[in-house]
Short mmCIF file of C-alpha atoms in Angstrom, two decimals:
data_model
loop_
_atom_site.label_atom_id
_atom_site.label_comp_id
_atom_site.label_asym_id
_atom_site.label_seq_id
_atom_site.Cartn_x
_atom_site.Cartn_y
_atom_site.Cartn_z
CA UNK A 22 -11.66 -15.19 29.44
CA UNK A 23 -10.05 -17.22 27.13
CA UNK A 24 -6.31 -18.52 26.66
CA UNK A 25 -3.77 -18.49 24.33
CA UNK A 26 -3.71 -22.04 23.46
CA UNK A 27 -7.80 -21.90 23.51
CA UNK A 28 -8.10 -20.11 21.56
CA UNK A 29 -9.51 -19.98 16.79
CA UNK A 30 -8.39 -17.50 14.58
CA UNK A 31 -10.65 -16.16 11.59
CA UNK A 32 -8.78 -13.84 9.64
CA UNK A 33 -11.42 -11.69 7.92
CA UNK A 34 -9.97 -10.33 3.61
CA UNK A 35 -7.20 -12.09 2.70
CA UNK A 36 -5.66 -8.76 1.02
CA UNK A 37 -2.16 -8.18 1.09
CA UNK A 38 -2.77 -7.03 4.88
CA UNK A 39 -4.96 -10.28 5.74
CA UNK A 40 -3.13 -12.96 4.44
CA UNK A 41 0.91 -13.20 5.45
CA UNK A 42 -0.87 -12.25 9.17
CA UNK A 43 -3.51 -15.55 8.75
CA UNK A 44 -0.19 -17.63 7.31
CA UNK A 45 1.73 -16.32 10.10
CA UNK A 46 -1.23 -16.91 12.97
CA UNK A 47 -1.56 -20.83 11.75
CA UNK A 48 1.91 -21.15 12.96
CA UNK A 49 0.91 -21.58 16.41
CA UNK A 50 -3.17 -21.59 15.63
CA UNK A 51 -5.84 -23.01 14.28
CA UNK A 52 -6.91 -20.05 12.19
CA UNK A 53 -8.86 -19.40 9.28
CA UNK A 54 -9.45 -17.13 6.00
CA UNK A 55 -12.56 -15.80 5.36
CA UNK A 56 -12.96 -13.42 2.29
CA UNK A 57 -15.80 -12.45 -0.10
CA UNK A 58 -14.14 -12.76 -3.63
CA UNK A 59 -14.36 -16.81 -3.96
CA UNK A 60 -11.65 -16.69 -6.91
CA UNK A 61 -9.44 -15.13 -4.76
CA UNK A 62 -10.16 -18.23 -2.11
CA UNK A 63 -9.62 -20.56 -4.86
CA UNK A 64 -6.92 -19.22 -5.96
CA UNK A 65 -5.33 -19.29 -2.32
CA UNK A 66 -5.97 -22.82 -1.41
CA UNK A 67 -3.66 -23.97 -4.71
CA UNK A 68 -1.42 -22.72 -2.99
CA UNK A 69 -0.02 -19.36 -4.92
CA UNK A 70 -0.38 -15.60 -3.57
CA UNK A 71 -0.96 -13.12 -7.22
CA UNK A 72 -0.33 -10.44 -4.35
CA UNK A 73 3.14 -12.14 -3.58
CA UNK A 74 3.32 -11.14 -0.22
CA UNK A 75 3.27 -15.11 0.77
CA UNK A 76 5.80 -17.14 -1.68
CA UNK A 77 3.85 -20.42 -2.33
CA UNK A 78 5.96 -22.69 -0.73
CA UNK A 79 5.23 -20.53 2.51
CA UNK A 80 1.19 -20.89 1.87
CA UNK A 81 1.34 -24.24 0.54
CA UNK A 82 2.74 -25.54 4.02
CA UNK A 83 0.79 -23.12 6.17
CA UNK A 84 -2.66 -25.60 4.38
CA UNK A 85 -0.16 -28.60 4.51
CA UNK A 86 1.75 -28.09 7.89
CA UNK A 87 -1.05 -26.12 9.59
CA UNK A 88 -4.90 -26.57 8.41
CA UNK A 89 -4.87 -23.41 7.07
CA UNK A 90 -7.66 -22.90 4.25
CA UNK A 91 -8.83 -19.99 2.65
CA UNK A 92 -13.51 -20.08 2.90
CA UNK A 93 -16.15 -17.44 2.10
CA UNK A 94 -18.27 -19.79 3.39
CA UNK A 95 -20.65 -17.40 6.75
CA UNK A 96 -20.79 -20.63 8.28
CA UNK A 97 -17.08 -21.96 7.98
CA UNK A 98 -16.06 -19.45 10.25
CA UNK A 99 -18.10 -20.31 13.59
CA UNK A 100 -16.01 -22.09 15.68
CA UNK A 101 -13.67 -19.03 15.83
CA UNK A 102 -12.84 -17.13 18.81
CA UNK A 103 -11.03 -14.66 17.73
CA UNK A 104 -11.97 -12.35 14.79
CA UNK A 105 -9.53 -10.67 12.69
CA UNK A 106 -10.83 -8.15 10.13
CA UNK A 107 -7.74 -6.80 7.73
CA UNK A 108 -9.87 -5.05 5.07
CA UNK A 109 -8.67 -1.93 2.75
CA UNK A 110 -10.67 1.79 4.07
CA UNK A 111 -9.89 3.48 0.38
CA UNK A 112 -11.19 6.72 -0.08
CA UNK A 113 -13.99 8.02 -2.70
CA UNK A 114 -13.52 10.00 -5.62
CA UNK A 115 -14.17 13.26 -2.68
CA UNK A 116 -10.79 11.77 -0.66
CA UNK A 117 -13.63 11.05 1.73
CA UNK A 118 -13.02 8.29 4.24
CA UNK A 119 -14.67 5.16 2.58
CA UNK A 120 -15.87 2.93 5.66
CA UNK A 121 -18.64 0.19 3.27
CA UNK A 122 -15.59 -2.32 2.91
CA UNK A 123 -14.69 -1.91 7.34
CA UNK A 124 -18.93 -2.19 8.55
CA UNK A 125 -19.43 -4.79 6.07
CA UNK A 126 -16.56 -7.10 7.05
CA UNK A 127 -18.37 -6.09 10.82
CA UNK A 128 -21.89 -7.51 9.32
CA UNK A 129 -19.61 -11.18 8.74
CA UNK A 130 -18.52 -11.30 12.17
CA UNK A 131 -21.88 -10.02 13.59
CA UNK A 132 -23.24 -13.36 12.20
CA UNK A 133 -20.88 -15.59 13.45
CA UNK A 134 -19.27 -14.24 16.83
CA UNK A 135 -20.97 -15.94 20.21
CA UNK A 136 -19.72 -15.20 23.81
CA UNK A 137 -16.48 -14.90 25.03
CA UNK A 138 -15.24 -13.13 21.53
CA UNK A 139 -13.01 -11.29 20.66
CA UNK A 140 -12.62 -8.93 17.25
CA UNK A 141 -9.58 -6.88 16.17
CA UNK A 142 -9.52 -4.38 13.79
CA UNK A 143 -6.32 -4.09 11.72
CA UNK A 144 -7.63 -1.19 8.99
CA UNK A 145 -5.81 1.62 8.45
CA UNK A 146 -9.04 4.73 10.46
CA UNK A 147 -9.02 7.87 12.04
CA UNK A 148 -8.65 7.64 15.58
CA UNK A 149 -12.62 6.50 16.29
CA UNK A 150 -14.09 4.43 13.94
CA UNK A 151 -13.71 1.09 15.89
CA UNK A 152 -16.30 2.13 19.00
CA UNK A 153 -17.80 4.75 16.95
CA UNK A 154 -18.67 2.35 13.95
CA UNK A 155 -16.83 -1.24 13.82
CA UNK A 156 -18.03 -2.37 17.25
CA UNK A 157 -21.64 -1.14 17.43
CA UNK A 158 -21.69 -2.91 14.41
CA UNK A 159 -21.43 -5.97 15.32
CA UNK A 160 -23.66 -5.79 18.00
CA UNK A 161 -26.39 -4.89 16.40
CA UNK A 162 -26.13 -8.04 14.01
CA UNK A 163 -24.98 -10.22 16.25
CA UNK A 164 -27.39 -8.95 19.98
CA UNK A 165 -23.96 -9.23 22.13
CA UNK A 166 -23.44 -6.49 23.72
CA UNK A 167 -19.19 -4.85 23.82
CA UNK A 168 -17.41 -5.95 27.15
CA UNK A 169 -20.19 -7.80 28.09
CA UNK A 170 -20.79 -10.36 25.84
CA UNK A 171 -17.31 -9.51 23.68
CA UNK A 172 -14.42 -7.82 23.60
CA UNK A 173 -13.08 -5.85 20.43
CA UNK A 174 -9.15 -4.41 20.05
CA UNK A 175 -7.40 -2.52 17.34
CA UNK A 176 -3.64 -3.17 16.18
CA UNK A 177 -2.76 -1.75 12.86
CA UNK A 178 -1.28 -3.03 9.54
CA UNK A 179 2.33 -2.15 9.24
CA UNK A 180 2.49 -4.05 6.01
CA UNK A 181 5.23 -3.03 3.71
CA UNK A 182 4.25 -4.52 -0.19
CA UNK A 183 6.88 -5.79 -1.76
CA UNK A 184 9.28 -6.02 1.93
CA UNK A 185 10.80 -9.05 2.36
CA UNK A 186 13.57 -7.25 5.08
CA UNK A 187 10.08 -5.93 7.20
CA UNK A 188 8.24 -8.78 6.74
CA UNK A 189 5.23 -9.40 8.96
CA UNK A 190 6.86 -11.38 12.30
CA UNK A 191 9.32 -9.27 11.98
CA UNK A 192 8.02 -5.71 12.90
CA UNK A 193 6.82 -4.67 15.95
CA UNK A 194 2.83 -3.74 16.35
CA UNK A 195 0.94 -2.05 18.44
CA UNK A 196 -2.28 -3.77 20.52
CA UNK A 197 -4.50 -2.53 21.91
CA UNK A 198 -7.81 -3.54 24.18
CA UNK A 199 -11.16 -1.89 25.39
CA UNK A 200 -10.89 -3.68 28.06
CA UNK A 201 -7.41 -4.28 30.23
CA UNK A 202 -8.54 -8.23 29.65
CA UNK A 203 -8.43 -7.91 26.69
CA UNK A 204 -5.92 -5.59 25.62
CA UNK A 205 -3.47 -8.76 27.57
CA UNK A 206 -4.86 -11.78 25.93
CA UNK A 207 -5.01 -9.57 22.25
CA UNK A 208 -1.23 -8.21 23.34
CA UNK A 209 0.00 -11.61 24.60
CA UNK A 210 -1.69 -13.45 21.02
CA UNK A 211 0.47 -10.53 19.08
CA UNK A 212 3.87 -10.94 20.92
CA UNK A 213 3.10 -15.35 20.44
CA UNK A 214 3.60 -14.72 17.00
CA UNK A 215 6.09 -11.90 16.93
CA UNK A 216 9.52 -11.69 16.66
CA UNK A 217 10.44 -7.89 17.69
CA UNK A 218 7.26 -8.30 19.89
CA UNK A 219 4.37 -5.18 20.76
CA UNK A 220 3.47 -2.35 21.99
CA UNK A 221 0.90 -2.03 24.14
CA UNK A 222 -0.99 1.48 23.64
CA UNK A 223 -2.93 3.22 26.10
CA UNK A 224 -6.55 2.62 24.32
CA UNK A 225 -7.94 1.48 21.17
CA UNK A 226 -7.79 5.50 20.01
CA UNK A 227 -4.19 6.08 20.96
CA UNK A 228 -3.88 2.60 18.35
CA UNK A 229 -5.68 3.84 15.75
CA UNK A 230 -4.37 7.67 15.99
CA UNK A 231 -0.49 6.41 15.87
CA UNK A 232 -0.79 3.86 12.85
CA UNK A 233 -2.75 7.17 10.42
CA UNK A 234 0.66 9.78 11.37
CA UNK A 235 2.81 7.39 10.06
CA UNK A 236 1.51 7.44 6.56
CA UNK A 237 0.35 11.04 7.29
CA UNK A 238 4.17 11.10 8.50
CA UNK A 239 5.34 10.02 5.88
CA UNK A 240 3.47 11.91 3.53
CA UNK A 241 4.03 15.46 4.46
CA UNK A 242 7.87 14.29 4.43
CA UNK A 243 7.76 13.50 0.52
CA UNK A 244 6.27 15.97 -0.15
CA UNK A 245 8.92 18.96 1.36
CA UNK A 246 11.34 16.79 -1.10
CA UNK A 247 9.82 16.76 -3.87
CA UNK A 248 9.04 20.14 -3.66
CA UNK A 249 12.89 20.43 -3.20
CA UNK A 250 13.13 18.73 -6.61
CA UNK A 251 10.75 21.55 -7.79
CA UNK A 252 13.23 24.29 -7.42
CA UNK A 253 16.35 22.78 -7.89
CA UNK A 254 15.74 21.33 -11.21
CA UNK A 255 14.69 25.34 -11.63
CA UNK A 256 18.00 26.38 -11.07
CA UNK A 257 19.91 23.65 -12.14
CA UNK A 258 20.97 22.20 -9.78
CA UNK A 259 20.83 17.54 -9.06
CA UNK A 260 18.42 17.32 -6.08
CA UNK A 261 19.98 13.24 -5.40
CA UNK A 262 23.56 15.05 -5.21
CA UNK A 263 21.86 17.44 -3.04
CA UNK A 264 20.24 14.85 -0.72
CA UNK A 265 23.58 12.71 -0.78
CA UNK A 266 25.75 15.97 0.44
CA UNK A 267 23.43 17.26 3.17
CA UNK A 268 23.22 13.98 4.54
CA UNK A 269 26.61 13.37 5.95
CA UNK A 270 25.36 15.49 8.87
CA UNK A 271 24.58 13.19 11.02
CA UNK A 272 20.95 14.02 12.18
CA UNK A 273 19.74 15.20 8.66
CA UNK A 274 17.05 12.65 7.45
CA UNK A 275 17.75 11.33 4.17
CA UNK A 276 14.67 10.58 1.45
CA UNK A 277 14.40 11.09 -2.23
CA UNK A 278 11.99 12.33 -4.57
CA UNK A 279 8.69 10.09 -6.30
CA UNK A 280 5.85 8.99 -6.74
CA UNK A 281 2.93 8.92 -4.00
CA UNK A 282 0.41 5.85 -5.12
CA UNK A 283 -1.06 3.24 -3.60
CA UNK A 284 -3.55 2.18 0.06
CA UNK A 285 -1.35 3.82 2.06
CA UNK A 286 0.57 6.57 2.26
CA UNK A 287 -1.54 8.65 -0.53
CA UNK A 288 -5.17 7.61 0.94
CA UNK A 289 -4.40 7.11 4.45
CA UNK A 290 -3.86 10.50 5.68
CA UNK A 291 -7.17 11.74 3.94
CA UNK A 292 -8.48 9.79 7.15
CA UNK A 293 -7.29 12.32 9.42
CA UNK A 294 -8.06 15.00 7.53
CA UNK A 295 -11.93 14.71 6.88
CA UNK A 296 -12.18 13.87 11.11
CA UNK A 297 -9.46 16.72 12.05
CA UNK A 298 -12.02 19.26 10.39
CA UNK A 299 -14.76 17.81 12.33
CA UNK A 300 -12.79 18.86 15.66
CA UNK A 301 -12.72 22.13 13.63
CA UNK A 302 -8.80 21.90 13.19
CA UNK A 303 -7.59 22.60 9.54
CA UNK A 304 -5.08 20.46 8.80
CA UNK A 305 -3.26 22.61 6.17
CA UNK A 306 0.67 21.01 6.40
CA UNK A 307 -1.43 17.91 5.34
CA UNK A 308 -3.57 19.57 2.38
CA UNK A 309 -0.48 20.71 1.22
CA UNK A 310 1.50 18.38 0.96
CA UNK A 311 -1.79 15.19 -0.74
CA UNK A 312 -2.09 18.59 -3.23
CA UNK A 313 2.06 18.14 -3.95
CA UNK A 314 2.02 14.67 -4.08
CA UNK A 315 -0.08 14.46 -6.70
CA UNK A 316 1.02 16.90 -7.88
CA UNK A 317 4.20 14.76 -8.98
CA UNK A 318 2.98 12.48 -11.89
CA UNK A 319 1.97 15.95 -14.36
CA UNK A 320 5.13 17.65 -13.00
CA UNK A 321 7.44 14.17 -14.12
CA UNK A 322 5.36 14.01 -17.84
CA UNK A 323 5.73 18.31 -18.72
CA UNK A 324 9.25 18.01 -17.82
CA UNK A 325 10.22 14.77 -19.63
CA UNK A 326 8.45 16.98 -22.76
CA UNK A 327 10.91 19.57 -22.08
CA UNK A 328 13.86 17.56 -22.19
CA UNK A 329 12.08 16.78 -25.51
CA UNK A 330 11.66 19.85 -26.94
CA UNK A 331 14.99 21.08 -25.39
CA UNK A 332 16.78 18.01 -27.44
CA UNK A 333 14.81 18.60 -30.38
CA UNK A 334 12.67 15.88 -30.71
CA UNK A 335 9.01 16.50 -31.34
CA UNK A 336 6.76 15.79 -28.94
CA UNK A 337 3.38 15.52 -31.47
CA UNK A 338 2.70 12.11 -32.34
CA UNK A 339 5.86 10.47 -31.16
CA UNK A 340 6.91 6.80 -29.75
CA UNK A 341 6.81 6.93 -25.54
CA UNK A 342 8.47 3.93 -23.14
CA UNK A 343 7.12 4.11 -19.81
CA UNK A 344 9.08 2.05 -17.25
CA UNK A 345 6.74 0.52 -14.35
CA UNK A 346 2.73 1.17 -13.69
CA UNK A 347 2.70 -0.36 -10.50
CA UNK A 348 2.30 2.09 -7.31
CA UNK A 349 6.24 0.72 -5.94
CA UNK A 350 8.74 -1.25 -6.86
CA UNK A 351 8.23 -5.28 -6.67
CA UNK A 352 5.64 -4.91 -5.88
CA UNK A 353 2.46 -6.21 -8.49
CA UNK A 354 0.17 -3.84 -6.42
CA UNK A 355 -1.40 -0.98 -8.95
CA UNK A 356 -3.47 0.34 -6.84
CA UNK A 357 -3.90 3.64 -7.19
CA UNK A 358 -0.80 4.34 -8.88
CA UNK A 359 0.78 7.81 -10.42
CA UNK A 360 2.10 6.27 -13.27
CA UNK A 361 -1.31 6.97 -14.49
CA UNK A 362 -0.59 10.74 -14.74
CA UNK A 363 1.91 10.15 -15.95
CA UNK A 364 0.33 8.47 -18.88
CA UNK A 365 -2.42 11.04 -19.03
CA UNK A 366 -0.25 13.77 -19.48
CA UNK A 367 1.62 12.24 -22.67
CA UNK A 368 -1.43 10.97 -24.21
CA UNK A 369 -2.02 14.59 -24.44
CA UNK A 370 0.48 14.69 -27.25
CA UNK A 371 0.78 10.96 -28.26
CA UNK A 372 -0.99 8.23 -28.73
CA UNK A 373 1.66 5.51 -28.97
CA UNK A 374 2.79 4.76 -25.45
CA UNK A 375 4.18 1.66 -25.18
CA UNK A 376 3.39 1.01 -21.21
CA UNK A 377 5.94 -1.80 -19.74
CA UNK A 378 5.38 -3.53 -16.39
CA UNK A 379 6.64 -7.53 -16.14
CA UNK A 380 4.67 -7.22 -12.93
CA UNK A 381 0.87 -5.32 -13.93
CA UNK A 382 -1.51 -7.75 -14.59
CA UNK A 383 -2.79 -6.21 -17.37
CA UNK A 384 -6.63 -7.40 -17.62
CA UNK A 385 -6.78 -5.21 -14.25
CA UNK A 386 -4.92 -2.78 -15.52
CA UNK A 387 -7.09 -2.44 -18.16
CA UNK A 388 -10.66 -2.98 -15.71
CA UNK A 389 -9.55 -0.25 -13.55
CA UNK A 390 -7.63 2.36 -15.93
CA UNK A 391 -9.05 2.17 -19.53
CA UNK A 392 -4.81 1.63 -20.98
CA UNK A 393 -3.22 -1.82 -21.89
CA UNK A 394 0.07 -2.09 -21.14
CA UNK A 395 2.44 -5.06 -21.55
CA UNK A 396 4.40 -7.54 -19.11
CA UNK A 397 7.18 -8.64 -22.62
CA UNK A 398 9.47 -6.02 -23.47
CA UNK A 399 9.26 -4.55 -26.86
CA UNK A 400 11.43 -5.46 -29.20
CA UNK A 401 12.41 -5.55 -32.96
CA UNK A 402 10.06 -2.93 -34.99
CA UNK A 403 7.82 -2.00 -31.83
CA UNK A 404 11.20 -1.17 -30.32
CA UNK A 405 12.06 2.03 -30.92
CA UNK A 406 11.10 5.42 -29.07
CA UNK A 407 11.49 8.92 -28.82
CA UNK A 408 11.48 8.80 -24.93
CA UNK A 409 11.81 6.21 -22.48
CA UNK A 410 10.49 7.14 -18.48
CA UNK A 411 11.65 4.92 -15.44
CA UNK A 412 8.57 4.58 -13.46
CA UNK A 413 8.56 2.67 -11.00
CA UNK A 414 12.53 0.70 -9.75
CA UNK A 415 11.79 -3.09 -10.15
CA UNK A 416 14.80 -4.97 -10.17
CA UNK A 417 13.64 -6.41 -13.35
CA UNK A 418 14.99 -3.51 -15.52
CA UNK A 419 18.51 -4.12 -14.26
CA UNK A 420 20.08 -4.69 -17.91
CA UNK A 421 18.06 -3.31 -19.60
CA UNK A 422 19.84 -1.34 -22.43
CA UNK A 423 17.59 1.61 -23.10
CA UNK A 424 19.55 3.74 -25.52
CA UNK A 425 19.36 0.82 -28.03
CA UNK A 426 15.53 0.96 -27.87
CA UNK A 427 16.23 5.23 -26.66
CA UNK A 428 19.01 6.46 -29.62
CA UNK A 429 19.77 9.47 -28.94
CA UNK A 430 18.67 12.09 -28.80
CA UNK A 431 15.73 10.45 -27.43
CA UNK A 432 15.38 11.90 -23.88
CA UNK A 433 15.74 9.17 -20.58
CA UNK A 434 14.56 10.39 -18.14
CA UNK A 435 15.03 8.40 -14.37
CA UNK A 436 11.48 9.30 -11.45
CA UNK A 437 13.91 7.21 -9.48
CA UNK A 438 17.19 7.25 -9.61
CA UNK A 439 17.22 4.16 -11.27
CA UNK A 440 19.38 4.16 -13.66
CA UNK A 441 22.87 5.32 -14.80
CA UNK A 442 23.24 8.88 -14.62
CA UNK A 443 25.81 9.27 -18.12
CA UNK A 444 22.61 7.56 -19.94
CA UNK A 445 20.17 9.23 -18.60
CA UNK A 446 19.14 13.73 -19.62
CA UNK A 447 17.09 14.24 -16.93
CA UNK A 448 15.51 12.65 -13.15
CA UNK A 449 13.74 14.41 -10.40
#
């Protein structure tokens, strides 16, 4: 088994998870990043991360001071001895786990790995994927044997896009390995760059399971609060007031209702749902949580329409402004955003919908969702609306005079509890 001083790291996948991790590793070890997207690689080597997860000065420092570099050429990564895989784990159109990115990354590693090397996976999966799918793929491509010629491990990612308080170096990481010796080295490697250390799991499956339940738990909790919001809205009670009052009890867990999108909370539970059914267990709570959270975009739109009707504002052919399109605040990530559901429901009544998001890439939104958005707040003749929906709580939305954009009797609906109460008509 190698020592820490001998480590040379390759991070496969340079997205929201892989790039921050690679940048951090580069401060202690020779590190190279690999991604099949050559345009992404070229942009990173110019010192800019369009995901905004790694600030430009930190990326440039990693390149210039620590020798960090990115590549799309497999030959460039053959000198490494630790391969960390951090690629997406999406679901297909039927919400079934799609392991193709993981299998593809494992094939890349299989072409580069040599005897004595270690492969660590960070991608979120159901228990068993690492040892039953990923590592066997590496074996098949490389011709090497696990735990004889090379070793495996799993350390689930805990990146929270747009969160500057819980950056990769400050979070505590779970680690695991395919042998006790591999587990020890992997744990030591992560510990050497993390401020708050690690928790070593007793097995790879335990580490995989720990990650999948983190996001599944949050999905269930948010679903409960979203269901409360529907109940209290029907009763004419402000849900946020109820939560504030309940929070005065020491063991109440305060959560807010909202849209559940993105690549983690709205996707990961399906991995455990799918796997559990193979063992004869139907996870009813998780399934119901997914259905309820997936319904919230349509619910927000229908509540907005209800408020318009109550105030006598014609819905048909009305002019509506949607503030925010990304799946969460202060982040450019548009993956699986539920704002699109608000748009589609409102679009059944009017084509005059303006979506303003200063962070989302309009070209990518058009490519992925087939709608046009703008990075500029409408002005002049185009700045009068019959209704506005605050869908995402970007900091850049603070200070916007929404009542100038939506004069009375126009409707302002606040999904996030972000706007001053005196200007809104309703909130989730």
